[in-house]
PDB file of C-alpha atoms in Angstrom:
ATOM      1  CA  MET E 160     -47.088   2.683  38.334  1.00  0.00           C
ATOM      2  CA  ARG E 161     -50.169   0.493  38.566  1.00  0.00           C
ATOM      3  CA  SER E 162     -52.470   0.722  41.532  1.00  0.00           C
ATOM      4  CA  LYS E 163     -52.505  -2.069  44.092  1.00  0.00           C
ATOM      5  CA  THR E 164     -55.945  -3.165  42.890  1.00  0.00           C
ATOM      6  CA  GLU E 165     -54.761  -3.443  39.283  1.00  0.00           C
ATOM      7  CA  ALA E 166     -51.573  -5.262  40.287  1.00  0.00           C
ATOM      8  CA  MET E 167     -53.445  -7.772  42.444  1.00  0.00           C
ATOM      9  CA  ALA E 168     -55.997  -8.377  39.667  1.00  0.00           C
ATOM     10  CA  GLY E 169     -53.151  -9.021  37.225  1.00  0.00           C
ATOM     11  CA  LEU E 170     -51.544 -11.443  39.662  1.00  0.00           C
ATOM     12  CA  ARG E 171     -54.889 -13.217  40.131  1.00  0.00           C
ATOM     13  CA  ARG E 172     -55.148 -13.699  36.342  1.00  0.00           C
ATOM     14  CA  MET E 173     -51.592 -15.061  36.176  1.00  0.00           C
ATOM     15  CA  LEU E 174     -52.284 -17.428  39.074  1.00  0.00           C
ATOM     16  CA  HIS E 175     -55.441 -18.627  37.342  1.00  0.00           C
ATOM     17  CA  ASP E 176     -53.492 -19.273  34.125  1.00  0.00           C
ATOM     18  CA  MET E 177     -50.779 -21.141  36.030  1.00  0.00           C
ATOM     19  CA  LEU E 178     -53.209 -23.316  37.984  1.00  0.00           C
ATOM     20  CA  THR E 179     -55.361 -24.160  34.966  1.00  0.00           C
ATOM     21  CA  ALA E 180     -52.232 -25.002  32.958  1.00  0.00           C
ATOM     22  CA  ARG E 181     -51.112 -27.337  35.729  1.00  0.00           C
ATOM     23  CA  GLU E 182     -54.559 -28.943  35.950  1.00  0.00           C
ATOM     24  CA  GLY E 183     -54.625 -29.282  32.158  1.00  0.00           C
ATOM     25  CA  GLY E 184     -51.321 -31.141  32.013  1.00  0.00           C
ATOM     26  CA  GLU E 185     -49.348 -28.465  30.185  1.00  0.00           C
ATOM     27  CA  SER E 186     -45.738 -29.107  29.296  1.00  0.00           C
ATOM     28  CA  ALA E 187     -42.961 -28.408  31.788  1.00  0.00           C
ATOM     29  CA  PRO E 188     -41.481 -25.479  29.802  1.00  0.00           C
ATOM     30  CA  ARG E 189     -44.840 -23.676  29.674  1.00  0.00           C
ATOM     31  CA  LEU E 190     -45.442 -24.251  33.390  1.00  0.00           C
ATOM     32  CA  ALA E 191     -41.945 -23.042  34.231  1.00  0.00           C
ATOM     33  CA  ARG E 192     -42.498 -19.840  32.239  1.00  0.00           C
ATOM     34  CA  VAL E 193     -45.862 -19.132  33.860  1.00  0.00           C
ATOM     35  CA  LYS E 194     -44.512 -19.896  37.345  1.00  0.00           C
ATOM     36  CA  GLY E 195     -41.618 -17.512  36.695  1.00  0.00           C
ATOM     37  CA  CYS E 196     -44.023 -14.741  35.746  1.00  0.00           C
ATOM     38  CA  VAL E 197     -46.099 -15.320  38.885  1.00  0.00           C
ATOM     39  CA  ASP E 198     -42.980 -15.382  41.051  1.00  0.00           C
ATOM     40  CA  GLY E 199     -41.720 -12.136  39.540  1.00  0.00           C
ATOM     41  CA  ALA E 200     -45.053 -10.391  39.993  1.00  0.00           C
ATOM     42  CA  MET E 201     -45.285 -11.487  43.619  1.00  0.00           C
ATOM     43  CA  ARG E 202     -41.738 -10.347  44.322  1.00  0.00           C
ATOM     44  CA  ALA E 203     -42.427  -6.952  42.734  1.00  0.00           C
ATOM     45  CA  LEU E 204     -45.533  -6.510  44.886  1.00  0.00           C
ATOM     46  CA  LEU E 205     -43.596  -7.410  48.030  1.00  0.00           C
ATOM     47  CA  GLU E 206     -40.556  -5.252  47.277  1.00  0.00           C
ATOM     48  CA  SER E 207     -42.647  -2.231  46.285  1.00  0.00           C
ATOM     49  CA  GLY E 208     -44.623  -2.494  49.514  1.00  0.00           C
ATOM     50  CA  GLN E 209     -47.918  -2.810  47.644  1.00  0.00           C
ATOM     51  CA  ALA E 210     -48.738  -6.162  49.237  1.00  0.00           C
ATOM     52  CA  THR E 211     -47.796  -8.099  52.328  1.00  0.00           C
ATOM     53  CA  ARG E 212     -46.772 -11.728  52.415  1.00  0.00           C
ATOM     54  CA  GLN E 213     -50.078 -12.598  54.128  1.00  0.00           C
ATOM     55  CA  GLU E 214     -52.110 -10.867  51.407  1.00  0.00           C
ATOM     56  CA  LEU E 215     -50.283 -12.844  48.730  1.00  0.00           C
ATOM     57  CA  LEU E 216     -50.747 -16.134  50.594  1.00  0.00           C
ATOM     58  CA  GLU E 217     -54.469 -15.451  50.901  1.00  0.00           C
ATOM     59  CA  LEU E 218     -54.715 -14.563  47.201  1.00  0.00           C
ATOM     60  CA  VAL E 219     -52.940 -17.781  46.174  1.00  0.00           C
ATOM     61  CA  ALA E 220     -55.102 -19.895  48.508  1.00  0.00           C
ATOM     62  CA  ALA E 221     -58.313 -18.327  47.208  1.00  0.00           C
ATOM     63  CA  GLU E 222     -57.358 -18.777  43.568  1.00  0.00           C
ATOM     64  CA  ARG E 223     -56.202 -22.353  44.161  1.00  0.00           C
ATOM     65  CA  ALA E 224     -59.542 -23.165  45.827  1.00  0.00           C
ATOM     66  CA  ARG E 225     -61.397 -21.539  42.930  1.00  0.00           C
ATOM     67  CA  VAL E 226     -59.544 -23.601  40.319  1.00  0.00           C
ATOM     68  CA  SER E 227     -58.945 -26.895  42.144  1.00  0.00           C
ATOM     69  CA  GLY E 228     -61.675 -26.931  44.775  1.00  0.00           C
ATOM     70  CA  PRO E 229     -61.309 -26.623  48.516  1.00  0.00           C
ATOM     71  CA  ALA E 230     -58.446 -28.189  50.415  1.00  0.00           C
ATOM     72  CA  THR E 231     -59.194 -31.571  51.933  1.00  0.00           C
ATOM     73  CA  ALA E 232     -58.109 -30.469  55.412  1.00  0.00           C
ATOM     74  CA  GLU E 233     -56.600 -27.484  57.151  1.00  0.00           C
ATOM     75  CA  ILE E 234     -53.182 -27.925  58.682  1.00  0.00           C
ATOM     76  CA  ARG E 235     -52.556 -26.180  61.966  1.00  0.00           C
ATOM     77  CA  ALA E 236     -49.187 -24.985  63.176  1.00  0.00           C
ATOM     78  CA  VAL E 237     -47.429 -27.431  65.458  1.00  0.00           C
ATOM     79  CA  SER E 238     -44.990 -26.382  68.131  1.00  0.00           C
ATOM     80  CA  LEU E 239     -41.607 -28.097  67.819  1.00  0.00           C
ATOM     81  CA  SER E 240     -40.650 -27.461  71.430  1.00  0.00           C
ATOM     82  CA  ALA E 241     -41.582 -30.120  73.958  1.00  0.00           C
TER      83      ALA E 241
END
């Protein structure tokens, strides 16, 4: 079994590949394959207990900002109750 550090580094590489493929206008079949690999890796990390949902969200946000630049604005949670 890979260590958490190795698994997260592998996921970061896959995320980078997926985001650069999307930015580069890759074909839908290639994007679907890469997205499937990322999804599977994230699920494995969650189910094995190696990573939390918050850790994965932070990893995706950081890699997205690295590839595509910072978000234009932060969205805050809004209460639906009046």
